[in-house]
């Protein structure tokens, strides 16, 4: 249950809060905080460089972090590139893949993408003269797969789609999209920022070419994220960030690249954060990702039940097969005002467009309020949310 877990999270003990903004970032358990402190107090040195013991220890711990992440998603450790986060992963990839594109090529994304899976492709498309196409969303808040089957064709070079929408909670049919992309020889990228923290992920099963996610949304620290890529894809791909640590040999004129994953990890990496992320994964594995998923499903169902009883509330997202969040609007009240009253009641939610402006435009919405849940949340948190919304209605009517 959620309650017994709360004691692991110092912030949730120190502050009286119903923290329901987990899709933005999650709180950190003491185990993760302690792993970072331990690293700085007992193991801190740069990696890959020193012959001395301390540097070798840090290097080993950093390599083990790659291994832990790899096992977590069913990959090989040389297929795990540490980045700053999902945004960084997609940008790095977009810059590298840009070199494989030519004028008239097509990139397919969807109407429910986070801005970080839209703007890098807009920029790349502009630079090379490629066309950016959007898989539309049905009135049931799902990808229109019939349209997707027409949009993805022999002109398509890249398909990049969110696994779990950070606004609607929709879980997209990745396997089907992967098969579709591969049928036409296109590369498929999955934005796993919301799915990796909430469900068991097996990249071999999904058969995606790339997967991007962030540590801070899965009880890990900020400043660390992952770009997974199939080894064969990564080996063929040129890096897009250059400097120390990513080379084999350098002359005045040229350089050769280091092996994977170093080739894509130029500069001193976020060592402590990588070690913190590995600890976060151990924390989640200890619970079990199936349990994490079920807990999110239960809370979301409960929130749907409780919130739908409030008059004038409109809930977005599919009825079933959805992730651990709920976006809504209260008739006649601006989302910012709802969240301000909730704030006064100690309930932290997100208001606005949640970095999904094209999605909000699709449904002709200015914005919405989003409550998103994680392992430590309870039905009491949701009761507090429902009560806060009722109060907001009374005050603002
Ligand atoms: N994609 C999705 C679906 C997200 O929810 C987020 C974070 N809100 C991102 C990408 C970007 O993640 P980050 O800010 O950690 O780079």
GROMACS .gro file of C-alpha atoms and ligand atoms in nm:
model
  413
    1UNK     CA    1   0.000   0.000   0.000
    2UNK     CA    2   0.095   0.364  -0.049
    3UNK     CA    3   0.085   0.468   0.314
    4UNK     CA    4   0.367   0.253   0.442
    5UNK     CA    5   0.589   0.375   0.159
    6UNK     CA    6   0.549   0.744   0.248
    7UNK     CA    7   0.795   0.706   0.537
    8UNK     CA    8   1.075   0.645   0.285
    9UNK     CA    9   1.022   0.991   0.136
   10UNK     CA   10   1.154   1.263   0.371
   11UNK     CA   11   0.973   1.547   0.191
   12UNK     CA   12   0.637   1.376   0.236
   13UNK     CA   13   0.703   1.358   0.609
   14UNK     CA   14   0.850   1.708   0.639
   15UNK     CA   15   0.569   1.879   0.448
   16UNK     CA   16   0.195   1.827   0.480
   17UNK     CA   17   0.105   1.789   0.116
   18UNK     CA   18  -0.105   1.578  -0.118
   19UNK     CA   19   0.162   1.569  -0.387
   20UNK     CA   20  -0.021   1.501  -0.712
   21UNK     CA   21   0.223   1.640  -0.968
   22UNK     CA   22   0.419   1.320  -1.025
   23UNK     CA   23   0.401   1.335  -1.404
   24UNK     CA   24   0.618   1.648  -1.368
   25UNK     CA   25   0.860   1.501  -1.121
   26UNK     CA   26   0.846   1.254  -0.834
   27UNK     CA   27   0.973   1.281  -0.477
   28UNK     CA   28   1.294   1.100  -0.377
   29UNK     CA   29   1.327   0.822  -0.119
   30UNK     CA   30   1.598   0.839   0.145
   31UNK     CA   31   1.773   0.544  -0.021
   32UNK     CA   32   1.833   0.751  -0.337
   33UNK     CA   33   1.932   1.065  -0.145
   34UNK     CA   34   2.172   0.856   0.066
   35UNK     CA   35   2.328   0.688  -0.239
   36UNK     CA   36   2.416   1.031  -0.378
   37UNK     CA   37   2.555   1.154  -0.046
   38UNK     CA   38   2.755   0.829  -0.009
   39UNK     CA   39   2.903   0.870  -0.353
   40UNK     CA   40   3.025   1.224  -0.285
   41UNK     CA   41   3.151   1.134   0.061
   42UNK     CA   42   3.329   0.808  -0.024
   43UNK     CA   43   3.372   0.753  -0.398
   44UNK     CA   44   3.386   1.085  -0.582
   45UNK     CA   45   3.630   1.107  -0.875
   46UNK     CA   46   3.596   1.149  -1.249
   47UNK     CA   47   3.528   0.836  -1.453
   48UNK     CA   48   3.723   0.668  -1.735
   49UNK     CA   49   4.035   0.871  -1.671
   50UNK     CA   50   4.224   0.796  -1.354
   51UNK     CA   51   4.448   0.496  -1.288
   52UNK     CA   52   4.416   0.554  -0.913
   53UNK     CA   53   4.178   0.343  -0.704
   54UNK     CA   54   3.922   0.610  -0.638
   55UNK     CA   55   3.868   0.685  -1.006
   56UNK     CA   56   3.844   0.314  -1.078
   57UNK     CA   57   3.582   0.279  -0.806
   58UNK     CA   58   3.379   0.570  -0.949
   59UNK     CA   59   3.415   0.425  -1.300
   60UNK     CA   60   3.294   0.087  -1.181
   61UNK     CA   61   2.993   0.238  -1.006
   62UNK     CA   62   2.912   0.441  -1.319
   63UNK     CA   63   2.940   0.128  -1.536
   64UNK     CA   64   2.717  -0.062  -1.291
   65UNK     CA   65   2.456   0.214  -1.328
   66UNK     CA   66   2.447   0.141  -1.704
   67UNK     CA   67   2.401  -0.228  -1.622
   68UNK     CA   68   2.118  -0.165  -1.376
   69UNK     CA   69   1.931   0.052  -1.627
   70UNK     CA   70   1.993  -0.202  -1.904
   71UNK     CA   71   1.849  -0.491  -1.702
   72UNK     CA   72   1.550  -0.277  -1.600
   73UNK     CA   73   1.437  -0.235  -1.962
   74UNK     CA   74   1.576  -0.559  -2.108
   75UNK     CA   75   1.868  -0.402  -2.298
   76UNK     CA   76   2.246  -0.455  -2.314
   77UNK     CA   77   2.458  -0.216  -2.109
   78UNK     CA   78   2.634  -0.072  -2.415
   79UNK     CA   79   2.290   0.025  -2.549
   80UNK     CA   80   2.230   0.263  -2.255
   81UNK     CA   81   2.342   0.622  -2.305
   82UNK     CA   82   2.315   0.857  -2.011
   83UNK     CA   83   2.174   1.199  -2.096
   84UNK     CA   84   2.026   1.487  -1.898
   85UNK     CA   85   1.672   1.358  -1.948
   86UNK     CA   86   1.407   1.280  -2.207
   87UNK     CA   87   1.438   1.622  -2.373
   88UNK     CA   88   1.813   1.585  -2.404
   89UNK     CA   89   1.781   1.227  -2.533
   90UNK     CA   90   1.542   1.327  -2.811
   91UNK     CA   91   1.751   1.629  -2.908
   92UNK     CA   92   2.073   1.426  -2.924
   93UNK     CA   93   1.897   1.165  -3.135
   94UNK     CA   94   1.731   1.421  -3.364
   95UNK     CA   95   2.067   1.587  -3.435
   96UNK     CA   96   2.227   1.251  -3.513
   97UNK     CA   97   1.940   1.124  -3.727
   98UNK     CA   98   1.927   1.455  -3.915
   99UNK     CA   99   2.240   1.347  -4.101
  100UNK     CA  100   2.051   1.047  -4.243
  101UNK     CA  101   1.764   1.258  -4.385
  102UNK     CA  102   1.715   1.431  -4.717
  103UNK     CA  103   1.462   1.670  -4.865
  104UNK     CA  104   1.114   1.520  -4.901
  105UNK     CA  105   1.165   1.255  -4.632
  106UNK     CA  106   0.885   1.230  -4.380
  107UNK     CA  107   0.885   1.228  -4.001
  108UNK     CA  108   0.570   1.102  -3.828
  109UNK     CA  109   0.478   1.201  -3.473
  110UNK     CA  110   0.136   1.234  -3.306
  111UNK     CA  111  -0.099   1.506  -3.186
  112UNK     CA  112  -0.049   1.398  -2.825
  113UNK     CA  113   0.328   1.454  -2.812
  114UNK     CA  114   0.502   1.652  -2.539
  115UNK     CA  115   0.672   1.962  -2.682
  116UNK     CA  116   1.008   1.789  -2.636
  117UNK     CA  117   0.900   1.531  -2.897
  118UNK     CA  118   0.768   1.797  -3.136
  119UNK     CA  119   1.008   2.088  -3.153
  120UNK     CA  120   1.331   1.893  -3.219
  121UNK     CA  121   1.156   1.735  -3.521
  122UNK     CA  122   1.017   2.070  -3.639
  123UNK     CA  123   1.371   2.205  -3.637
  124UNK     CA  124   1.519   1.904  -3.813
  125UNK     CA  125   1.241   1.908  -4.073
  126UNK     CA  126   1.306   2.277  -4.143
  127UNK     CA  127   1.680   2.226  -4.175
  128UNK     CA  128   1.670   1.935  -4.418
  129UNK     CA  129   1.340   2.010  -4.596
  130UNK     CA  130   1.166   1.705  -4.453
  131UNK     CA  131   0.792   1.694  -4.381
  132UNK     CA  132   0.651   1.656  -4.032
  133UNK     CA  133   0.322   1.465  -4.012
  134UNK     CA  134   0.091   1.409  -3.717
  135UNK     CA  135  -0.109   1.097  -3.632
  136UNK     CA  136  -0.447   1.242  -3.528
  137UNK     CA  137  -0.632   1.163  -3.204
  138UNK     CA  138  -0.987   1.026  -3.202
  139UNK     CA  139  -1.268   1.173  -2.988
  140UNK     CA  140  -1.197   0.883  -2.752
  141UNK     CA  141  -0.849   1.028  -2.682
  142UNK     CA  142  -0.667   0.750  -2.867
  143UNK     CA  143  -0.435   0.752  -3.165
  144UNK     CA  144  -0.628   0.710  -3.489
  145UNK     CA  145  -0.455   0.391  -3.603
  146UNK     CA  146  -0.645   0.380  -3.934
  147UNK     CA  147  -0.495   0.720  -4.017
  148UNK     CA  148  -0.157   0.607  -3.888
  149UNK     CA  149  -0.159   0.321  -4.137
  150UNK     CA  150  -0.195   0.573  -4.419
  151UNK     CA  151   0.047   0.830  -4.278
  152UNK     CA  152   0.332   0.583  -4.234
  153UNK     CA  153   0.454   0.486  -4.580
  154UNK     CA  154   0.769   0.442  -4.787
  155UNK     CA  155   0.854   0.813  -4.753
  156UNK     CA  156   0.860   0.779  -4.374
  157UNK     CA  157   1.211   0.774  -4.226
  158UNK     CA  158   1.134   0.842  -3.859
  159UNK     CA  159   0.836   0.765  -3.636
  160UNK     CA  160   0.851   0.916  -3.287
  161UNK     CA  161   0.560   0.856  -3.052
  162UNK     CA  162   0.484   0.890  -2.683
  163UNK     CA  163   0.419   0.560  -2.502
  164UNK     CA  164   0.198   0.707  -2.228
  165UNK     CA  165   0.054   1.055  -2.279
  166UNK     CA  166   0.151   1.294  -1.998
  167UNK     CA  167  -0.185   1.471  -2.028
  168UNK     CA  168  -0.444   1.210  -2.126
  169UNK     CA  169  -0.277   0.906  -1.974
  170UNK     CA  170  -0.345   0.720  -2.300
  171UNK     CA  171  -0.123   0.415  -2.346
  172UNK     CA  172  -0.042   0.385  -2.714
  173UNK     CA  173  -0.014   0.061  -2.917
  174UNK     CA  174   0.364   0.074  -2.952
  175UNK     CA  175   0.407  -0.278  -3.087
  176UNK     CA  176   0.164  -0.206  -3.370
  177UNK     CA  177   0.340   0.122  -3.451
  178UNK     CA  178   0.679  -0.047  -3.441
  179UNK     CA  179   0.565  -0.310  -3.691
  180UNK     CA  180   0.420  -0.039  -3.912
  181UNK     CA  181   0.740   0.169  -3.907
  182UNK     CA  182   0.963  -0.132  -3.969
  183UNK     CA  183   0.747  -0.248  -4.260
  184UNK     CA  184   0.865   0.065  -4.442
  185UNK     CA  185   1.220   0.062  -4.306
  186UNK     CA  186   1.162   0.362  -4.080
  187UNK     CA  187   1.326   0.412  -3.742
  188UNK     CA  188   1.089   0.414  -3.444
  189UNK     CA  189   1.154   0.619  -3.131
  190UNK     CA  190   0.949   0.589  -2.813
  191UNK     CA  191   0.909   0.873  -2.564
  192UNK     CA  192   0.898   0.667  -2.245
  193UNK     CA  193   0.907   0.961  -2.002
  194UNK     CA  194   0.575   0.851  -1.849
  195UNK     CA  195   0.568   0.479  -1.931
  196UNK     CA  196   0.907   0.369  -1.795
  197UNK     CA  197   0.827   0.498  -1.443
  198UNK     CA  198   0.487   0.329  -1.438
  199UNK     CA  199   0.499  -0.011  -1.611
  200UNK     CA  200   0.731  -0.302  -1.684
  201UNK     CA  201   0.921  -0.221  -2.004
  202UNK     CA  202   1.098  -0.468  -2.229
  203UNK     CA  203   1.264  -0.301  -2.526
  204UNK     CA  204   1.315  -0.636  -2.700
  205UNK     CA  205   0.944  -0.711  -2.677
  206UNK     CA  206   0.851  -0.363  -2.798
  207UNK     CA  207   1.117  -0.394  -3.069
  208UNK     CA  208   1.157  -0.012  -3.074
  209UNK     CA  209   1.483   0.127  -3.214
  210UNK     CA  210   1.517   0.399  -2.950
  211UNK     CA  211   1.360   0.479  -2.615
  212UNK     CA  212   1.399   0.802  -2.416
  213UNK     CA  213   1.318   0.858  -2.048
  214UNK     CA  214   1.403   1.069  -1.741
  215UNK     CA  215   1.533   0.963  -1.400
  216UNK     CA  216   1.353   1.232  -1.203
  217UNK     CA  217   1.006   1.098  -1.289
  218UNK     CA  218   1.089   0.759  -1.134
  219UNK     CA  219   1.215   0.859  -0.787
  220UNK     CA  220   1.563   0.930  -0.927
  221UNK     CA  221   1.752   1.260  -0.928
  222UNK     CA  222   1.719   1.541  -1.180
  223UNK     CA  223   1.990   1.587  -1.444
  224UNK     CA  224   1.997   1.223  -1.552
  225UNK     CA  225   1.805   1.046  -1.826
  226UNK     CA  226   1.846   0.766  -2.072
  227UNK     CA  227   1.864   0.717  -2.443
  228UNK     CA  228   1.835   0.349  -2.524
  229UNK     CA  229   1.919   0.245  -2.878
  230UNK     CA  230   1.953  -0.091  -3.048
  231UNK     CA  231   2.324  -0.164  -3.073
  232UNK     CA  232   2.317  -0.198  -3.453
  233UNK     CA  233   2.142   0.140  -3.484
  234UNK     CA  234   2.377   0.316  -3.243
  235UNK     CA  235   2.685   0.173  -3.415
  236UNK     CA  236   2.573   0.314  -3.748
  237UNK     CA  237   2.474   0.651  -3.609
  238UNK     CA  238   2.715   0.946  -3.590
  239UNK     CA  239   2.737   1.131  -3.260
  240UNK     CA  240   2.611   1.491  -3.240
  241UNK     CA  241   2.793   1.610  -2.928
  242UNK     CA  242   3.172   1.616  -2.944
  243UNK     CA  243   3.454   1.646  -2.693
  244UNK     CA  244   3.641   1.447  -2.431
  245UNK     CA  245   3.549   1.093  -2.341
  246UNK     CA  246   3.382   1.009  -2.672
  247UNK     CA  247   3.692   0.960  -2.888
  248UNK     CA  248   3.945   0.687  -2.960
  249UNK     CA  249   4.212   0.889  -3.137
  250UNK     CA  250   4.246   1.256  -3.217
  251UNK     CA  251   4.474   1.427  -3.465
  252UNK     CA  252   4.474   1.795  -3.562
  253UNK     CA  253   4.249   1.710  -3.852
  254UNK     CA  254   4.017   1.434  -3.738
  255UNK     CA  255   3.901   1.195  -3.468
  256UNK     CA  256   3.766   0.843  -3.436
  257UNK     CA  257   3.484   0.758  -3.199
  258UNK     CA  258   3.498   0.553  -2.883
  259UNK     CA  259   3.291   0.236  -2.846
  260UNK     CA  260   2.933   0.241  -2.720
  261UNK     CA  261   2.806   0.398  -2.505
  262UNK     CA  262   3.095   0.647  -2.465
  263UNK     CA  263   3.058   0.759  -2.826
  264UNK     CA  264   2.739   0.938  -2.724
  265UNK     CA  265   2.850   1.056  -2.378
  266UNK     CA  266   3.089   1.346  -2.443
  267UNK     CA  267   3.228   1.531  -2.142
  268UNK     CA  268   3.217   1.448  -1.774
  269UNK     CA  269   2.884   1.271  -1.723
  270UNK     CA  270   2.636   1.314  -1.437
  271UNK     CA  271   2.808   1.045  -1.229
  272UNK     CA  272   2.635   1.093  -0.893
  273UNK     CA  273   2.299   1.123  -1.069
  274UNK     CA  274   2.357   0.801  -1.264
  275UNK     CA  275   2.434   0.624  -0.937
  276UNK     CA  276   2.123   0.782  -0.785
  277UNK     CA  277   1.916   0.657  -1.078
  278UNK     CA  278   2.049   0.304  -1.031
  279UNK     CA  279   1.941   0.322  -0.667
  280UNK     CA  280   1.597   0.450  -0.775
  281UNK     CA  281   1.562   0.150  -1.005
  282UNK     CA  282   1.654  -0.086  -0.721
  283UNK     CA  283   1.387   0.085  -0.510
  284UNK     CA  284   1.124   0.035  -0.782
  285UNK     CA  285   1.232  -0.323  -0.852
  286UNK     CA  286   1.199  -0.399  -0.485
  287UNK     CA  287   0.833  -0.303  -0.511
  288UNK     CA  288   0.798  -0.466  -0.853
  289UNK     CA  289   0.693  -0.277  -1.167
  290UNK     CA  290   0.373  -0.479  -1.201
  291UNK     CA  291   0.270  -0.361  -0.855
  292UNK     CA  292   0.367  -0.005  -0.944
  293UNK     CA  293   0.139  -0.026  -1.247
  294UNK     CA  294  -0.152  -0.180  -1.056
  295UNK     CA  295  -0.127   0.083  -0.781
  296UNK     CA  296  -0.145   0.359  -1.045
  297UNK     CA  297  -0.443   0.192  -1.210
  298UNK     CA  298  -0.629   0.162  -0.879
  299UNK     CA  299  -0.570   0.526  -0.786
  300UNK     CA  300  -0.671   0.647  -1.132
  301UNK     CA  301  -0.992   0.443  -1.121
  302UNK     CA  302  -1.066   0.581  -0.775
  303UNK     CA  303  -0.998   0.937  -0.894
  304UNK     CA  304  -1.226   0.885  -1.196
  305UNK     CA  305  -1.504   0.767  -0.962
  306UNK     CA  306  -1.459   1.046  -0.709
  307UNK     CA  307  -1.411   1.332  -0.953
  308UNK     CA  308  -1.690   1.230  -1.189
  309UNK     CA  309  -1.935   1.281  -0.902
  310UNK     CA  310  -1.853   1.652  -0.897
  311UNK     CA  311  -2.102   1.849  -1.102
  312UNK     CA  312  -1.961   2.047  -1.395
  313UNK     CA  313  -1.638   1.851  -1.414
  314UNK     CA  314  -1.508   1.728  -1.747
  315UNK     CA  315  -1.249   1.450  -1.741
  316UNK     CA  316  -1.015   1.395  -2.035
  317UNK     CA  317  -0.852   1.074  -2.151
  318UNK     CA  318  -0.973   0.725  -2.234
  319UNK     CA  319  -1.197   0.526  -2.000
  320UNK     CA  320  -0.966   0.225  -1.998
  321UNK     CA  321  -0.604   0.141  -2.074
  322UNK     CA  322  -0.467   0.460  -1.927
  323UNK     CA  323  -0.182   0.562  -1.707
  324UNK     CA  324  -0.160   0.701  -1.361
  325UNK     CA  325  -0.306   1.049  -1.403
  326UNK     CA  326  -0.626   1.239  -1.463
  327UNK     CA  327  -0.668   1.572  -1.645
  328UNK     CA  328  -0.989   1.767  -1.600
  329UNK     CA  329  -1.164   2.103  -1.618
  330UNK     CA  330  -1.430   2.250  -1.396
  331UNK     CA  331  -1.696   2.430  -1.597
  332UNK     CA  332  -1.659   2.808  -1.583
  333UNK     CA  333  -1.340   2.805  -1.373
  334UNK     CA  334  -0.991   2.864  -1.511
  335UNK     CA  335  -0.747   2.575  -1.442
  336UNK     CA  336  -0.505   2.817  -1.274
  337UNK     CA  337  -0.775   2.925  -1.028
  338UNK     CA  338  -0.863   2.562  -0.948
  339UNK     CA  339  -0.500   2.481  -0.878
  340UNK     CA  340  -0.452   2.795  -0.668
  341UNK     CA  341  -0.739   2.697  -0.437
  342UNK     CA  342  -0.602   2.341  -0.429
  343UNK     CA  343  -0.263   2.485  -0.336
  344UNK     CA  344  -0.421   2.664  -0.041
  345UNK     CA  345  -0.560   2.326   0.068
  346UNK     CA  346  -0.220   2.159   0.044
  347UNK     CA  347  -0.288   1.979  -0.283
  348UNK     CA  348  -0.018   2.011  -0.551
  349UNK     CA  349  -0.148   1.967  -0.907
  350UNK     CA  350  -0.046   2.101  -1.246
  351UNK     CA  351  -0.247   2.361  -1.438
  352UNK     CA  352  -0.192   2.478  -1.792
  353UNK     CA  353  -0.111   2.292  -2.112
  354UNK     CA  354   0.143   2.047  -1.961
  355UNK     CA  355   0.377   2.105  -2.262
  356UNK     CA  356   0.111   1.962  -2.494
  357UNK     CA  357  -0.029   2.271  -2.670
  358UNK     CA  358  -0.121   2.098  -2.999
  359UNK     CA  359  -0.312   1.836  -2.794
  360UNK     CA  360  -0.507   2.104  -2.607
  361UNK     CA  361  -0.576   2.281  -2.937
  362UNK     CA  362  -0.709   1.956  -3.081
  363UNK     CA  363  -0.981   1.956  -2.814
  364UNK     CA  364  -1.020   2.336  -2.824
  365UNK     CA  365  -0.899   2.374  -2.468
  366UNK     CA  366  -0.702   2.665  -2.321
  367UNK     CA  367  -0.560   2.432  -2.062
  368UNK     CA  368  -0.652   2.177  -1.800
  369UNK     CA  369  -0.577   2.073  -1.444
  370UNK     CA  370  -0.386   1.748  -1.401
  371UNK     CA  371  -0.352   1.526  -1.097
  372UNK     CA  372  -0.087   1.257  -1.143
  373UNK     CA  373  -0.012   0.975  -0.904
  374UNK     CA  374   0.279   0.763  -0.794
  375UNK     CA  375   0.367   0.478  -0.561
  376UNK     CA  376   0.332   0.677  -0.236
  377UNK     CA  377  -0.006   0.834  -0.315
  378UNK     CA  378  -0.318   0.713  -0.138
  379UNK     CA  379  -0.696   0.736  -0.172
  380UNK     CA  380  -0.680   0.999   0.103
  381UNK     CA  381  -0.472   1.220  -0.128
  382UNK     CA  382  -0.747   1.189  -0.388
  383UNK     CA  383  -1.018   1.259  -0.130
  384UNK     CA  384  -0.828   1.577  -0.045
  385UNK     CA  385  -0.820   1.664  -0.415
  386UNK     CA  386  -1.195   1.607  -0.459
  387UNK     CA  387  -1.273   1.812  -0.148
  388UNK     CA  388  -1.045   2.091  -0.274
  389UNK     CA  389  -1.221   2.099  -0.611
  390UNK     CA  390  -1.559   2.128  -0.435
  391UNK     CA  391  -1.423   2.417  -0.227
  392UNK     CA  392  -1.289   2.584  -0.541
  393UNK     CA  393  -1.634   2.559  -0.697
  394UNK     CA  394  -1.796   2.722  -0.394
  395UNK     CA  395  -1.543   3.005  -0.371
  396UNK     CA  396  -1.523   3.077  -0.743
  397UNK     CA  397  -1.880   3.020  -0.857
  398LIG     N1  398   0.788   1.352  -2.269
  398LIG     C1  399   0.687   1.335  -2.183
  398LIG     C2  400   0.573   1.246  -2.220
  398LIG     C3  401   0.692   1.397  -2.060
  398LIG     O1  402   0.592   1.380  -1.973
  398LIG     C4  403   0.804   1.479  -2.026
  398LIG     C5  404   0.811   1.551  -1.894
  398LIG     N2  405   0.694   1.624  -1.862
  398LIG     C6  406   0.906   1.493  -2.120
  398LIG     C7  407   0.894   1.427  -2.239
  398LIG     C8  408   1.027   1.576  -2.092
  398LIG     O2  409   1.101   1.523  -1.988
  398LIG     P1  410   1.221   1.605  -1.924
  398LIG     O3  411   1.163   1.739  -1.884
  398LIG     O4  412   1.261   1.524  -1.805
  398LIG     O5  413   1.327   1.618  -2.025
   0.00000   0.00000   0.00000
